[in-house]
Tab-separated table of C-alpha atoms in Angstrom:
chain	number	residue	atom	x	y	z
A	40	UNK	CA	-47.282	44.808	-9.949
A	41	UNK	CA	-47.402	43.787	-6.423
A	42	UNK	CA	-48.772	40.210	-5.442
A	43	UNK	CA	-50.607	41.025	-1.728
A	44	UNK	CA	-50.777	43.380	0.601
A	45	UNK	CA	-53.301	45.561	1.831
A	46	UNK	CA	-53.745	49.210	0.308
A	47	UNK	CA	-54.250	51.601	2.784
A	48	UNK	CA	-54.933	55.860	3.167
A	49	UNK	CA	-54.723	58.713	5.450
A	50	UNK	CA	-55.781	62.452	5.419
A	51	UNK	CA	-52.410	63.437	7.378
A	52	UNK	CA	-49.663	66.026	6.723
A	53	UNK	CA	-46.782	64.935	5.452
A	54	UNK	CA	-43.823	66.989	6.358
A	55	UNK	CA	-40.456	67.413	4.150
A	56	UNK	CA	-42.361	66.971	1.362
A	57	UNK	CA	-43.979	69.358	-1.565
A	58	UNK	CA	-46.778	66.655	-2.737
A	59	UNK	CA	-48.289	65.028	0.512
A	60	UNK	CA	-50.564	63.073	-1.669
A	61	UNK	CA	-47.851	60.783	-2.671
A	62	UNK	CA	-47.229	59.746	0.997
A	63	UNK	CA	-51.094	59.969	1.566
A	64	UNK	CA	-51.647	56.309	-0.042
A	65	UNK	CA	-49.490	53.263	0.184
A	66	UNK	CA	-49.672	49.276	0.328
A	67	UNK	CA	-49.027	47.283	3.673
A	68	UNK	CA	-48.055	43.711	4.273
A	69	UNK	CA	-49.959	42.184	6.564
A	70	UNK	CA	-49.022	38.477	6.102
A	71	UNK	CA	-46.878	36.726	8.354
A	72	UNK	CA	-45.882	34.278	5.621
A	73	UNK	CA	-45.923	35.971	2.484
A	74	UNK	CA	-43.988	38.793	1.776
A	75	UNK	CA	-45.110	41.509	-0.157
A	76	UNK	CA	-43.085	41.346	-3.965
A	77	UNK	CA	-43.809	44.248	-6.377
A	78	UNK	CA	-42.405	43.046	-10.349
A	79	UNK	CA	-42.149	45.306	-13.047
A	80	UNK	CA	-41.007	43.942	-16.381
A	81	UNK	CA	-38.596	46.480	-18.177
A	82	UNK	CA	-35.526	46.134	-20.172
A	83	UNK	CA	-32.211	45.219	-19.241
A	84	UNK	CA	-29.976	47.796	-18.171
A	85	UNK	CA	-28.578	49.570	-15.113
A	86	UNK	CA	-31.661	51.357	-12.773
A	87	UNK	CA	-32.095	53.958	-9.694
A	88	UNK	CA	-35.055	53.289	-7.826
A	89	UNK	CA	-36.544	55.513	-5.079
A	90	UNK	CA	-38.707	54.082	-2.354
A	91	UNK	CA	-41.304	56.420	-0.713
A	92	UNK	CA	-42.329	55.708	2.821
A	93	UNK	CA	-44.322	57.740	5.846
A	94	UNK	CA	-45.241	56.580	8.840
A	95	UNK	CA	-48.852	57.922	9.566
A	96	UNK	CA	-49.911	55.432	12.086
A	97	UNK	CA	-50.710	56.828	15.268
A	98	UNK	CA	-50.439	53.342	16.995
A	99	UNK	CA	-46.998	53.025	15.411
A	100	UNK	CA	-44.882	56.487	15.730
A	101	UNK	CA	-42.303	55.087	18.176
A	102	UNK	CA	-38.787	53.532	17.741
A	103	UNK	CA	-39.076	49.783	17.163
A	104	UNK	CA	-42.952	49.869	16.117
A	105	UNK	CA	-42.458	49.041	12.873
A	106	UNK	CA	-39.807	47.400	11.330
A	107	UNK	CA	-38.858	45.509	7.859
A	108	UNK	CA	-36.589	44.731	5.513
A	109	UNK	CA	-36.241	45.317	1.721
A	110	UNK	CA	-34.841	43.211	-1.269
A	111	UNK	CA	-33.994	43.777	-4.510
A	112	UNK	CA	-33.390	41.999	-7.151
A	113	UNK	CA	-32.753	39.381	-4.202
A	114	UNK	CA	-30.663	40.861	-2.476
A	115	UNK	CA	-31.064	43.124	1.120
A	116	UNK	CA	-30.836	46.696	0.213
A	117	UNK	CA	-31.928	47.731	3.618
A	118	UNK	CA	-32.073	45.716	6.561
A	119	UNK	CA	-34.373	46.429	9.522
A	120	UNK	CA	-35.592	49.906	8.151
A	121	UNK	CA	-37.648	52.102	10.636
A	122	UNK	CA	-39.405	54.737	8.850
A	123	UNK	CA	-40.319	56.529	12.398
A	124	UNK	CA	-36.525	56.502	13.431
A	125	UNK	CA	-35.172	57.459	10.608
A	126	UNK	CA	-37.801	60.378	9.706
A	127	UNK	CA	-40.074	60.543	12.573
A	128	UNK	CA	-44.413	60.688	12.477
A	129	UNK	CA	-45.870	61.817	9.164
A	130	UNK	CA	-42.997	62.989	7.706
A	131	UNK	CA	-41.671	62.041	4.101
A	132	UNK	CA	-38.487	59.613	3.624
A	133	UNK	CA	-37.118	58.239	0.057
A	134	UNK	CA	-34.517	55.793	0.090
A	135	UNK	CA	-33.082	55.095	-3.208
A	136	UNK	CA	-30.748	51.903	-4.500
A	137	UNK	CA	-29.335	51.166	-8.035
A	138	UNK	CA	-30.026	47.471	-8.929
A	139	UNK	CA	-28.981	45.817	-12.184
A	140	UNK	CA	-31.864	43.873	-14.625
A	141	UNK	CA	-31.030	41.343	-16.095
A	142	UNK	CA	-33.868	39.035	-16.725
A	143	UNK	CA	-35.911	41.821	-18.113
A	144	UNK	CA	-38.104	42.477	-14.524
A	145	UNK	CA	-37.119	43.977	-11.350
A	146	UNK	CA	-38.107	42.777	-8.008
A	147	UNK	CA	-38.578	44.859	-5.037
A	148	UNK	CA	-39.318	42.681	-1.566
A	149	UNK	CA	-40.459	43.664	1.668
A	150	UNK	CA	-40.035	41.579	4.413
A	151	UNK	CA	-41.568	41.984	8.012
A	152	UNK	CA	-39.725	42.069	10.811
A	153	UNK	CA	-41.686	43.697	13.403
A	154	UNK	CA	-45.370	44.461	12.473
A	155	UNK	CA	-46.464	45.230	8.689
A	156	UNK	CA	-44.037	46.115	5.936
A	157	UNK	CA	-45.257	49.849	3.725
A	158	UNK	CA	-44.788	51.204	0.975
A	159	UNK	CA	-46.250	54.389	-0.170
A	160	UNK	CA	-44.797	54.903	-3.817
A	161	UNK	CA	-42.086	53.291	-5.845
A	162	UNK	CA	-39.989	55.419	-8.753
A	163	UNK	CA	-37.756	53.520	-10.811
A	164	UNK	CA	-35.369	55.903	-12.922
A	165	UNK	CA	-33.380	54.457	-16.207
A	166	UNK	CA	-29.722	55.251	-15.728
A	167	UNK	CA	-27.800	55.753	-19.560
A	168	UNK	CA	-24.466	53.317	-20.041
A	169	UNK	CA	-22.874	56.755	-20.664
A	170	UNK	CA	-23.583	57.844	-17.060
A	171	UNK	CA	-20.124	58.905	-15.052
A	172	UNK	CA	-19.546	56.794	-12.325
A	173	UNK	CA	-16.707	56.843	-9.558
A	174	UNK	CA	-14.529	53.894	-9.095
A	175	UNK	CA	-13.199	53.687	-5.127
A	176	UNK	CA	-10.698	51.226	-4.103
A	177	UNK	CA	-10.272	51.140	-0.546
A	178	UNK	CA	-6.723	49.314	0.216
A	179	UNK	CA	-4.294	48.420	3.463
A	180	UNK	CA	-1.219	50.043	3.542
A	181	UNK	CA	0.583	46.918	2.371
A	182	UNK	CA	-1.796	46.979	-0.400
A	183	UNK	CA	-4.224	44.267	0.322
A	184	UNK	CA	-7.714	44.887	-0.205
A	185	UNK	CA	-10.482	46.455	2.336
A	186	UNK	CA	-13.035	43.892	3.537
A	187	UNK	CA	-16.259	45.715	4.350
A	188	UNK	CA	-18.908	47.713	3.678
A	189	UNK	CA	-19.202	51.648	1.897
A	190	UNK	CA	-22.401	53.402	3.479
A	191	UNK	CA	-24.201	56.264	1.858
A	192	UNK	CA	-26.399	59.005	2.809
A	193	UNK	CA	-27.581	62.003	0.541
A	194	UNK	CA	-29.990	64.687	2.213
A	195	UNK	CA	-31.522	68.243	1.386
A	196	UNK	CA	-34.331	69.879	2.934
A	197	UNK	CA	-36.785	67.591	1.170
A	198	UNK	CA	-35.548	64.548	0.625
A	199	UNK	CA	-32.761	61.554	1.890
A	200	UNK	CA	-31.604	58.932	0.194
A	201	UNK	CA	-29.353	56.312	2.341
A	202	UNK	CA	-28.067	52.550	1.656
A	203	UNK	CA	-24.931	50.730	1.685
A	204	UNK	CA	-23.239	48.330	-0.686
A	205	UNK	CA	-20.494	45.671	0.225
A	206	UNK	CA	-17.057	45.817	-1.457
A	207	UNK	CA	-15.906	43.370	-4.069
A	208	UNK	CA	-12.388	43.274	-3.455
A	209	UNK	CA	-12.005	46.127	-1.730
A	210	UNK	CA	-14.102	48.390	-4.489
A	211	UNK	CA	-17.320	50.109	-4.762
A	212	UNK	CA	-18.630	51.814	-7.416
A	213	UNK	CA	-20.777	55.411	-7.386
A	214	UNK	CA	-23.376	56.565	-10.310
A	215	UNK	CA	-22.631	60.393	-10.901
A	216	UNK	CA	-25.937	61.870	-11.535
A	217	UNK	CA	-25.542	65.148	-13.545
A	218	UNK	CA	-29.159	65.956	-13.387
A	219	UNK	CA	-29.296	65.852	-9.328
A	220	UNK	CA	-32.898	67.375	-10.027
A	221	UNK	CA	-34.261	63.838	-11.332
A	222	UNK	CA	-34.278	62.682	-7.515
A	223	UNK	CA	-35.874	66.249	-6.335
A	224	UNK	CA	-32.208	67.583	-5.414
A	225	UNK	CA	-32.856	70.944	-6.711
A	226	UNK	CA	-31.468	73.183	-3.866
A	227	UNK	CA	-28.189	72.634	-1.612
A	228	UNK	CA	-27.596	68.763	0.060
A	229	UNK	CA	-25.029	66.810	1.477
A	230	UNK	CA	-23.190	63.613	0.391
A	231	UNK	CA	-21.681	61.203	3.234
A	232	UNK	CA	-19.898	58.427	2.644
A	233	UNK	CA	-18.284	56.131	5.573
A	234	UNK	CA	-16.131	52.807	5.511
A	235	UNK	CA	-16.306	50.011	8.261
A	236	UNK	CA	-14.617	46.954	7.865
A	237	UNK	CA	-16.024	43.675	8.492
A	238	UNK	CA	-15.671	43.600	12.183
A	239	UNK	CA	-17.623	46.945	12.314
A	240	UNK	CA	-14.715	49.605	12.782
A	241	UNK	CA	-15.268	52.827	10.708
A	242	UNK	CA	-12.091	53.340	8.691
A	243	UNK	CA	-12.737	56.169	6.485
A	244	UNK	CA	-15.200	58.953	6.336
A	245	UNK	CA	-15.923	62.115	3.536
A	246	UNK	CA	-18.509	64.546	3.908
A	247	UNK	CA	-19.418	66.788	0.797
A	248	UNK	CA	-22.055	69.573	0.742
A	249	UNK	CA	-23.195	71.099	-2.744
A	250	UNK	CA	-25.822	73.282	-4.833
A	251	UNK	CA	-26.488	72.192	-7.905
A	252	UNK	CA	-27.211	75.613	-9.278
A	253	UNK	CA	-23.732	77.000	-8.694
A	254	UNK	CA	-22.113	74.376	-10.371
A	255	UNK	CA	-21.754	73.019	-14.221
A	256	UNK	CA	-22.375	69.189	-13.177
A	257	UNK	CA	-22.758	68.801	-17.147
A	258	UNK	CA	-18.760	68.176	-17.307
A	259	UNK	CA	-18.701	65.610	-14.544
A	260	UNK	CA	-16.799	62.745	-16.265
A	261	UNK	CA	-16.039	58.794	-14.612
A	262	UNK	CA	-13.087	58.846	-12.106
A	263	UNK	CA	-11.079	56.713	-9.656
A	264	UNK	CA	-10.129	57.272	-5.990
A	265	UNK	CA	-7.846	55.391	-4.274
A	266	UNK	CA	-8.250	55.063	-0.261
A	267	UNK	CA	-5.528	53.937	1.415
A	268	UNK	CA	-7.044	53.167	5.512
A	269	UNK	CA	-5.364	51.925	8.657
A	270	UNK	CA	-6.368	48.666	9.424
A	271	UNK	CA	-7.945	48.382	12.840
């Protein structure tokens, strides 16, 4: 599905990761006018998609090497993402994103920003209209809404997930996966969620660590959570 790009390989261990051959192969952008657009026609509905990245280049393992940003959908899902700073040299990171299709395709974008754009796999996950979800409404003391932005990071052993969403009128709303397994959470990992506002202050933070196995996430049902934060 992808329109350029150059596909590339390497014989390196991959770290934090039981199947190095997925990180072992990938796709690079190296255009400096056309970005590299993967489309994948599927039906409408509500998705989770994984991104798999790995930064095996010898030239490139340092801070500020490599740099890009992703779209989906249209819209920047992660904004100047360094694989080597967030994960370090030949060492496995996922981030993951739910997106919305509408138009029956979904559109994943990756932008340069300093050197070539990668990719090394791509996992798009179908997410049921019965799924629980968790409604937060982040609110002023006098009851105005919060304007600004809910951050996200989910990490085990293996894997991390991270990304951040804007809130529409001072909400945000959380899928509730009951099957934590489908995105390789099978042992214990942590859930952090933080708040800034839009002149950068952090306002709220929760931190939540859990195993999967010693708990029945079968009767997980949709909730609300009202945050009431000082404003700053």
């Amino acid at each position: 599905g992808f329109n350029a790009g150059t596909a590339f390989s390497t014989s390196a261990s991959i770290s934090g990761t039981q199947d190095d051959r997925l990180f072992q192969t990938g796709r690079l952008n190296n255009s400096t006018s056309v970005p590299l657009i993967y489309t994948f026609s599927l039906p409408n509905g509500n998705y989770h998609v994984n991104l798999y990245f790995a930064e095996t280049s010898n030239r490139l393992d340092r801070v500020g090497r490599r740099v890009f940003t992703v779209k989906m959908q249209g819209n920047v899902v992660f904004s100047n993402l360094d694989i080597f700073a967030a994960a370090g040299a030949d060492a496995a990171l996922v981030e993951g994103i739910d997106i919305v299709v509408s138009n029956g395709q979904a559109e994943i974008e990756f932008d340069n920003v300093v050197r070539s754009a990668l990719v090394n796999a791509i996992e798009i996950l179908p997410e049921s209209s019965s799924t629980p979800t968790l409604a937060l409404n982040f609110v002023y003391p006098d009851g105005t809404p919060v304007s600004g932005t809910l951050s996200y990071t989910i990490s085990s052993s293996l894997l991390s997930f991270r990304g951040s969403v804007p809130l529409v009128n001072g909400q945000a709303q959380c899928t509730l996966l009951t099957s934590p397994a489908v995105l390789g959470l099978n042992t214990q990992f942590q859930v952090n969620l933080s708040l800034s506002d839009s002149a950068g202050h952090s306002l709220w933070q929760f931190t939540l660590g859990m195993n999967p196995s010693q708990i029945n996430l079968g009767a997980v049902q949709s909730s609300a959570l009202k945050v009431v934060v000082q404003k700053l």
